[in-house]
Amino acid sequence: QVQLVESGGGLVQAGDSLRLSCAASGRTFSSYAMTWFRQAPGKAREFVAGISRDGGSTGYADSVKGRFTVSRDNAKNTVMLQMDSLRPEDTAVYYCARPMYSSTSYSADRESIAYWGQGTQVTVAA
């Protein structure tokens, strides 16, 4: 059973930074691309950022491009999301996610996700 545990959320002011971490269980972490999603109140869960299994390729939603950076440490089974220049519209629960099948590249499609973390709340005050 795969477990994903996010940490690092909190309440910050607009313009501040936060660093989210996701710790994954299991010995096959490096075989899977990983993705971050978020869900704001009353809205659908949306893609934020993805990273290939070797960390060599990353991608971002247009709304966070240039402000967020995704990275991973396969030796520590961890994927991170560095969030800079935070805005009130970034307020959401952030989820770490892993697909069902091993793949080189990440997918932004929620339907490809088999495992979700419990989420961590990020609140950005104006």
mmCIF file with all atom_site columns, C-alpha atoms in Angstrom:
data_model
loop_
_atom_site.group_PDB
_atom_site.id
_atom_site.type_symbol
_atom_site.label_atom_id
_atom_site.label_alt_id
_atom_site.label_comp_id
_atom_site.label_asym_id
_atom_site.label_entity_id
_atom_site.label_seq_id
_atom_site.pdbx_PDB_ins_code
_atom_site.Cartn_x
_atom_site.Cartn_y
_atom_site.Cartn_z
_atom_site.occupancy
_atom_site.B_iso_or_equiv
_atom_site.pdbx_formal_charge
_atom_site.auth_seq_id
_atom_site.auth_comp_id
_atom_site.auth_asym_id
_atom_site.auth_atom_id
_atom_site.pdbx_PDB_model_num
ATOM 1   C CA . GLN A 1 1   ? 0.000   0.000  0.000   1.00 0.00 ? 1   GLN A CA 1
ATOM 2   C CA . VAL A 1 2   ? 1.346   3.398  -0.998  1.00 0.00 ? 2   VAL A CA 1
ATOM 3   C CA . GLN A 1 3   ? 1.135   6.216  1.504   1.00 0.00 ? 3   GLN A CA 1
ATOM 4   C CA . LEU A 1 4   ? 1.732   9.864  0.692   1.00 0.00 ? 4   LEU A CA 1
ATOM 5   C CA . VAL A 1 5   ? 2.041   12.344 3.555   1.00 0.00 ? 5   VAL A CA 1
ATOM 6   C CA . GLU A 1 6   ? 2.161   16.076 2.874   1.00 0.00 ? 6   GLU A CA 1
ATOM 7   C CA . SER A 1 7   ? 3.519   18.699 5.249   1.00 0.00 ? 7   SER A CA 1
ATOM 8   C CA . GLY A 1 8   ? 4.495   22.356 5.259   1.00 0.00 ? 8   GLY A CA 1
ATOM 9   C CA . GLY A 1 9   ? 1.182   24.131 4.771   1.00 0.00 ? 9   GLY A CA 1
ATOM 10  C CA . GLY A 1 10  ? 0.094   27.100 6.838   1.00 0.00 ? 10  GLY A CA 1
ATOM 11  C CA . LEU A 1 11  ? -1.193  30.664 6.965   1.00 0.00 ? 11  LEU A CA 1
ATOM 12  C CA . VAL A 1 12  ? 0.958   33.300 5.276   1.00 0.00 ? 12  VAL A CA 1
ATOM 13  C CA . GLN A 1 13  ? 0.667   36.817 3.899   1.00 0.00 ? 13  GLN A CA 1
ATOM 14  C CA . ALA A 1 14  ? 0.521   37.642 0.211   1.00 0.00 ? 14  ALA A CA 1
ATOM 15  C CA . GLY A 1 15  ? 4.040   37.732 -1.198  1.00 0.00 ? 15  GLY A CA 1
ATOM 16  C CA . ASP A 1 16  ? 5.402   35.202 1.286   1.00 0.00 ? 16  ASP A CA 1
ATOM 17  C CA . SER A 1 17  ? 6.828   31.765 0.533   1.00 0.00 ? 17  SER A CA 1
ATOM 18  C CA . LEU A 1 18  ? 6.060   28.227 1.666   1.00 0.00 ? 18  LEU A CA 1
ATOM 19  C CA . ARG A 1 19  ? 7.710   24.897 0.973   1.00 0.00 ? 19  ARG A CA 1
ATOM 20  C CA . LEU A 1 20  ? 5.534   21.809 0.866   1.00 0.00 ? 20  LEU A CA 1
ATOM 21  C CA . SER A 1 21  ? 6.933   18.300 1.202   1.00 0.00 ? 21  SER A CA 1
ATOM 22  C CA . CYS A 1 22  ? 5.431   14.927 0.406   1.00 0.00 ? 22  CYS A CA 1
ATOM 23  C CA . ALA A 1 23  ? 6.942   11.773 1.863   1.00 0.00 ? 23  ALA A CA 1
ATOM 24  C CA . ALA A 1 24  ? 6.133   8.541  0.056   1.00 0.00 ? 24  ALA A CA 1
ATOM 25  C CA . SER A 1 25  ? 6.269   5.010  1.392   1.00 0.00 ? 25  SER A CA 1
ATOM 26  C CA . GLY A 1 26  ? 7.610   2.086  -0.601  1.00 0.00 ? 26  GLY A CA 1
ATOM 27  C CA . ARG A 1 27  ? 10.768  1.184  -2.452  1.00 0.00 ? 27  ARG A CA 1
ATOM 28  C CA . THR A 1 28  ? 9.629   2.108  -5.951  1.00 0.00 ? 28  THR A CA 1
ATOM 29  C CA . PHE A 1 29  ? 9.285   5.868  -5.563  1.00 0.00 ? 29  PHE A CA 1
ATOM 30  C CA . SER A 1 30  ? 11.874  6.589  -8.254  1.00 0.00 ? 30  SER A CA 1
ATOM 31  C CA . SER A 1 31  ? 9.830   4.618  -10.813 1.00 0.00 ? 31  SER A CA 1
ATOM 32  C CA . TYR A 1 32  ? 6.946   7.090  -10.788 1.00 0.00 ? 32  TYR A CA 1
ATOM 33  C CA . ALA A 1 33  ? 6.400   10.608 -11.968 1.00 0.00 ? 33  ALA A CA 1
ATOM 34  C CA . MET A 1 34  ? 4.745   12.708 -9.268  1.00 0.00 ? 34  MET A CA 1
ATOM 35  C CA . THR A 1 35  ? 2.198   15.483 -9.346  1.00 0.00 ? 35  THR A CA 1
ATOM 36  C CA . TRP A 1 36  ? 0.838   18.239 -7.114  1.00 0.00 ? 36  TRP A CA 1
ATOM 37  C CA . PHE A 1 37  ? -2.827  19.221 -7.295  1.00 0.00 ? 37  PHE A CA 1
ATOM 38  C CA . ARG A 1 38  ? -4.845  21.714 -5.289  1.00 0.00 ? 38  ARG A CA 1
ATOM 39  C CA . GLN A 1 39  ? -8.484  22.257 -4.447  1.00 0.00 ? 39  GLN A CA 1
ATOM 40  C CA . ALA A 1 40  ? -10.005 25.533 -3.366  1.00 0.00 ? 40  ALA A CA 1
ATOM 41  C CA . PRO A 1 41  ? -13.417 25.691 -1.631  1.00 0.00 ? 41  PRO A CA 1
ATOM 42  C CA . GLY A 1 42  ? -16.213 25.168 -4.115  1.00 0.00 ? 42  GLY A CA 1
ATOM 43  C CA . LYS A 1 43  ? -13.849 24.408 -6.974  1.00 0.00 ? 43  LYS A CA 1
ATOM 44  C CA . ALA A 1 44  ? -12.631 21.279 -8.736  1.00 0.00 ? 44  ALA A CA 1
ATOM 45  C CA . ARG A 1 45  ? -9.253  19.793 -7.917  1.00 0.00 ? 45  ARG A CA 1
ATOM 46  C CA . GLU A 1 46  ? -6.713  21.166 -10.371 1.00 0.00 ? 46  GLU A CA 1
ATOM 47  C CA . PHE A 1 47  ? -3.220  20.376 -11.572 1.00 0.00 ? 47  PHE A CA 1
ATOM 48  C CA . VAL A 1 48  ? -0.454  22.547 -10.119 1.00 0.00 ? 48  VAL A CA 1
ATOM 49  C CA . ALA A 1 49  ? 2.883   20.956 -11.016 1.00 0.00 ? 49  ALA A CA 1
ATOM 50  C CA . GLY A 1 50  ? 4.415   17.685 -12.145 1.00 0.00 ? 50  GLY A CA 1
ATOM 51  C CA . ILE A 1 51  ? 7.858   16.134 -12.221 1.00 0.00 ? 51  ILE A CA 1
ATOM 52  C CA . SER A 1 52  ? 9.259   13.185 -14.138 1.00 0.00 ? 52  SER A CA 1
ATOM 53  C CA . ARG A 1 53  ? 10.567  10.196 -12.261 1.00 0.00 ? 53  ARG A CA 1
ATOM 54  C CA . ASP A 1 54  ? 14.193  11.260 -12.628 1.00 0.00 ? 54  ASP A CA 1
ATOM 55  C CA . GLY A 1 55  ? 13.436  14.924 -11.929 1.00 0.00 ? 55  GLY A CA 1
ATOM 56  C CA . GLY A 1 56  ? 14.713  16.005 -15.321 1.00 0.00 ? 56  GLY A CA 1
ATOM 57  C CA . SER A 1 57  ? 11.391  17.288 -16.610 1.00 0.00 ? 57  SER A CA 1
ATOM 58  C CA . THR A 1 58  ? 8.876   19.514 -14.846 1.00 0.00 ? 58  THR A CA 1
ATOM 59  C CA . GLY A 1 59  ? 5.659   21.270 -15.778 1.00 0.00 ? 59  GLY A CA 1
ATOM 60  C CA . TYR A 1 60  ? 3.354   23.840 -14.234 1.00 0.00 ? 60  TYR A CA 1
ATOM 61  C CA . ALA A 1 61  ? -0.116  25.260 -14.487 1.00 0.00 ? 61  ALA A CA 1
ATOM 62  C CA . ASP A 1 62  ? -0.094  28.692 -16.106 1.00 0.00 ? 62  ASP A CA 1
ATOM 63  C CA . SER A 1 63  ? -1.380  30.231 -12.870 1.00 0.00 ? 63  SER A CA 1
ATOM 64  C CA . VAL A 1 64  ? 1.758   29.235 -10.929 1.00 0.00 ? 64  VAL A CA 1
ATOM 65  C CA . LYS A 1 65  ? 4.428   29.258 -13.632 1.00 0.00 ? 65  LYS A CA 1
ATOM 66  C CA . GLY A 1 66  ? 7.411   31.348 -12.581 1.00 0.00 ? 66  GLY A CA 1
ATOM 67  C CA . ARG A 1 67  ? 6.377   31.317 -8.893  1.00 0.00 ? 67  ARG A CA 1
ATOM 68  C CA . PHE A 1 68  ? 6.317   27.621 -7.945  1.00 0.00 ? 68  PHE A CA 1
ATOM 69  C CA . THR A 1 69  ? 9.110   25.064 -8.306  1.00 0.00 ? 69  THR A CA 1
ATOM 70  C CA . VAL A 1 70  ? 8.684   21.303 -8.015  1.00 0.00 ? 70  VAL A CA 1
ATOM 71  C CA . SER A 1 71  ? 11.613  19.035 -7.153  1.00 0.00 ? 71  SER A CA 1
ATOM 72  C CA . ARG A 1 72  ? 12.251  15.565 -5.797  1.00 0.00 ? 72  ARG A CA 1
ATOM 73  C CA . ASP A 1 73  ? 14.823  13.591 -3.841  1.00 0.00 ? 73  ASP A CA 1
ATOM 74  C CA . ASN A 1 74  ? 14.578  9.942  -4.818  1.00 0.00 ? 74  ASN A CA 1
ATOM 75  C CA . ALA A 1 75  ? 17.049  8.911  -2.119  1.00 0.00 ? 75  ALA A CA 1
ATOM 76  C CA . LYS A 1 76  ? 14.618  10.245 0.488   1.00 0.00 ? 76  LYS A CA 1
ATOM 77  C CA . ASN A 1 77  ? 11.356  9.292  -1.290  1.00 0.00 ? 77  ASN A CA 1
ATOM 78  C CA . THR A 1 78  ? 10.296  12.924 -1.175  1.00 0.00 ? 78  THR A CA 1
ATOM 79  C CA . VAL A 1 79  ? 8.787   15.425 -3.581  1.00 0.00 ? 79  VAL A CA 1
ATOM 80  C CA . MET A 1 80  ? 8.731   19.144 -2.768  1.00 0.00 ? 80  MET A CA 1
ATOM 81  C CA . LEU A 1 81  ? 6.837   22.201 -3.935  1.00 0.00 ? 81  LEU A CA 1
ATOM 82  C CA . GLN A 1 82  ? 8.502   25.562 -3.350  1.00 0.00 ? 82  GLN A CA 1
ATOM 83  C CA . MET A 1 83  ? 5.888   28.303 -3.531  1.00 0.00 ? 83  MET A CA 1
ATOM 84  C CA . ASP A 1 84  ? 7.054   31.906 -3.822  1.00 0.00 ? 84  ASP A CA 1
ATOM 85  C CA . SER A 1 85  ? 5.201   35.182 -4.281  1.00 0.00 ? 85  SER A CA 1
ATOM 86  C CA . LEU A 1 86  ? 2.050   33.613 -2.916  1.00 0.00 ? 86  LEU A CA 1
ATOM 87  C CA . ARG A 1 87  ? -1.301  35.200 -3.744  1.00 0.00 ? 87  ARG A CA 1
ATOM 88  C CA . PRO A 1 88  ? -4.700  34.946 -2.042  1.00 0.00 ? 88  PRO A CA 1
ATOM 89  C CA . GLU A 1 89  ? -5.942  32.920 -5.016  1.00 0.00 ? 89  GLU A CA 1
ATOM 90  C CA . ASP A 1 90  ? -3.362  30.242 -4.166  1.00 0.00 ? 90  ASP A CA 1
ATOM 91  C CA . THR A 1 91  ? -5.407  29.426 -1.055  1.00 0.00 ? 91  THR A CA 1
ATOM 92  C CA . ALA A 1 92  ? -6.373  25.751 -1.265  1.00 0.00 ? 92  ALA A CA 1
ATOM 93  C CA . VAL A 1 93  ? -5.706  22.284 0.049   1.00 0.00 ? 93  VAL A CA 1
ATOM 94  C CA . TYR A 1 94  ? -2.627  20.950 -1.717  1.00 0.00 ? 94  TYR A CA 1
ATOM 95  C CA . TYR A 1 95  ? -2.333  17.264 -2.563  1.00 0.00 ? 95  TYR A CA 1
ATOM 96  C CA . CYS A 1 96  ? 0.584   15.096 -3.544  1.00 0.00 ? 96  CYS A CA 1
ATOM 97  C CA . ALA A 1 97  ? -0.369  12.403 -6.056  1.00 0.00 ? 97  ALA A CA 1
ATOM 98  C CA . ARG A 1 98  ? 1.011   9.296  -7.738  1.00 0.00 ? 98  ARG A CA 1
ATOM 99  C CA . PRO A 1 99  ? -0.303  7.492  -10.795 1.00 0.00 ? 99  PRO A CA 1
ATOM 100 C CA . MET A 1 100 ? -1.222  3.826  -10.929 1.00 0.00 ? 100 MET A CA 1
ATOM 101 C CA . TYR A 1 101 ? 1.396   2.932  -13.521 1.00 0.00 ? 101 TYR A CA 1
ATOM 102 C CA . SER A 1 102 ? 5.080   3.590  -13.673 1.00 0.00 ? 102 SER A CA 1
ATOM 103 C CA . SER A 1 103 ? 5.903   6.229  -16.248 1.00 0.00 ? 103 SER A CA 1
ATOM 104 C CA . THR A 1 104 ? 8.725   8.526  -17.218 1.00 0.00 ? 104 THR A CA 1
ATOM 105 C CA . SER A 1 105 ? 6.618   11.667 -17.579 1.00 0.00 ? 105 SER A CA 1
ATOM 106 C CA . TYR A 1 106 ? 4.006   13.171 -15.283 1.00 0.00 ? 106 TYR A CA 1
ATOM 107 C CA . SER A 1 107 ? 0.345   13.534 -16.180 1.00 0.00 ? 107 SER A CA 1
ATOM 108 C CA . ALA A 1 108 ? -1.874  16.494 -15.351 1.00 0.00 ? 108 ALA A CA 1
ATOM 109 C CA . ASP A 1 109 ? -4.979  14.299 -15.657 1.00 0.00 ? 109 ASP A CA 1
ATOM 110 C CA . ARG A 1 110 ? -6.693  13.502 -12.360 1.00 0.00 ? 110 ARG A CA 1
ATOM 111 C CA . GLU A 1 111 ? -8.022  10.279 -13.886 1.00 0.00 ? 111 GLU A CA 1
ATOM 112 C CA . SER A 1 112 ? -4.478  8.895  -14.034 1.00 0.00 ? 112 SER A CA 1
ATOM 113 C CA . ILE A 1 113 ? -3.990  9.261  -10.273 1.00 0.00 ? 113 ILE A CA 1
ATOM 114 C CA . ALA A 1 114 ? -4.246  6.169  -8.098  1.00 0.00 ? 114 ALA A CA 1
ATOM 115 C CA . TYR A 1 115 ? -2.878  7.501  -4.808  1.00 0.00 ? 115 TYR A CA 1
ATOM 116 C CA . TRP A 1 116 ? -3.513  10.789 -3.035  1.00 0.00 ? 116 TRP A CA 1
ATOM 117 C CA . GLY A 1 117 ? -2.101  12.242 0.125   1.00 0.00 ? 117 GLY A CA 1
ATOM 118 C CA . GLN A 1 118 ? -4.378  13.610 2.836   1.00 0.00 ? 118 GLN A CA 1
ATOM 119 C CA . GLY A 1 119 ? -3.672  17.178 1.760   1.00 0.00 ? 119 GLY A CA 1
ATOM 120 C CA . THR A 1 120 ? -2.175  20.195 3.487   1.00 0.00 ? 120 THR A CA 1
ATOM 121 C CA . GLN A 1 121 ? -3.959  23.536 3.837   1.00 0.00 ? 121 GLN A CA 1
ATOM 122 C CA . VAL A 1 122 ? -2.347  26.651 2.412   1.00 0.00 ? 122 VAL A CA 1
ATOM 123 C CA . THR A 1 123 ? -4.021  29.950 3.258   1.00 0.00 ? 123 THR A CA 1
ATOM 124 C CA . VAL A 1 124 ? -2.737  33.215 1.832   1.00 0.00 ? 124 VAL A CA 1
ATOM 125 C CA . ALA A 1 125 ? -4.065  36.380 3.435   1.00 0.00 ? 125 ALA A CA 1
ATOM 126 C CA . ALA A 1 126 ? -4.289  39.587 1.409   1.00 0.00 ? 126 ALA A CA 1
#
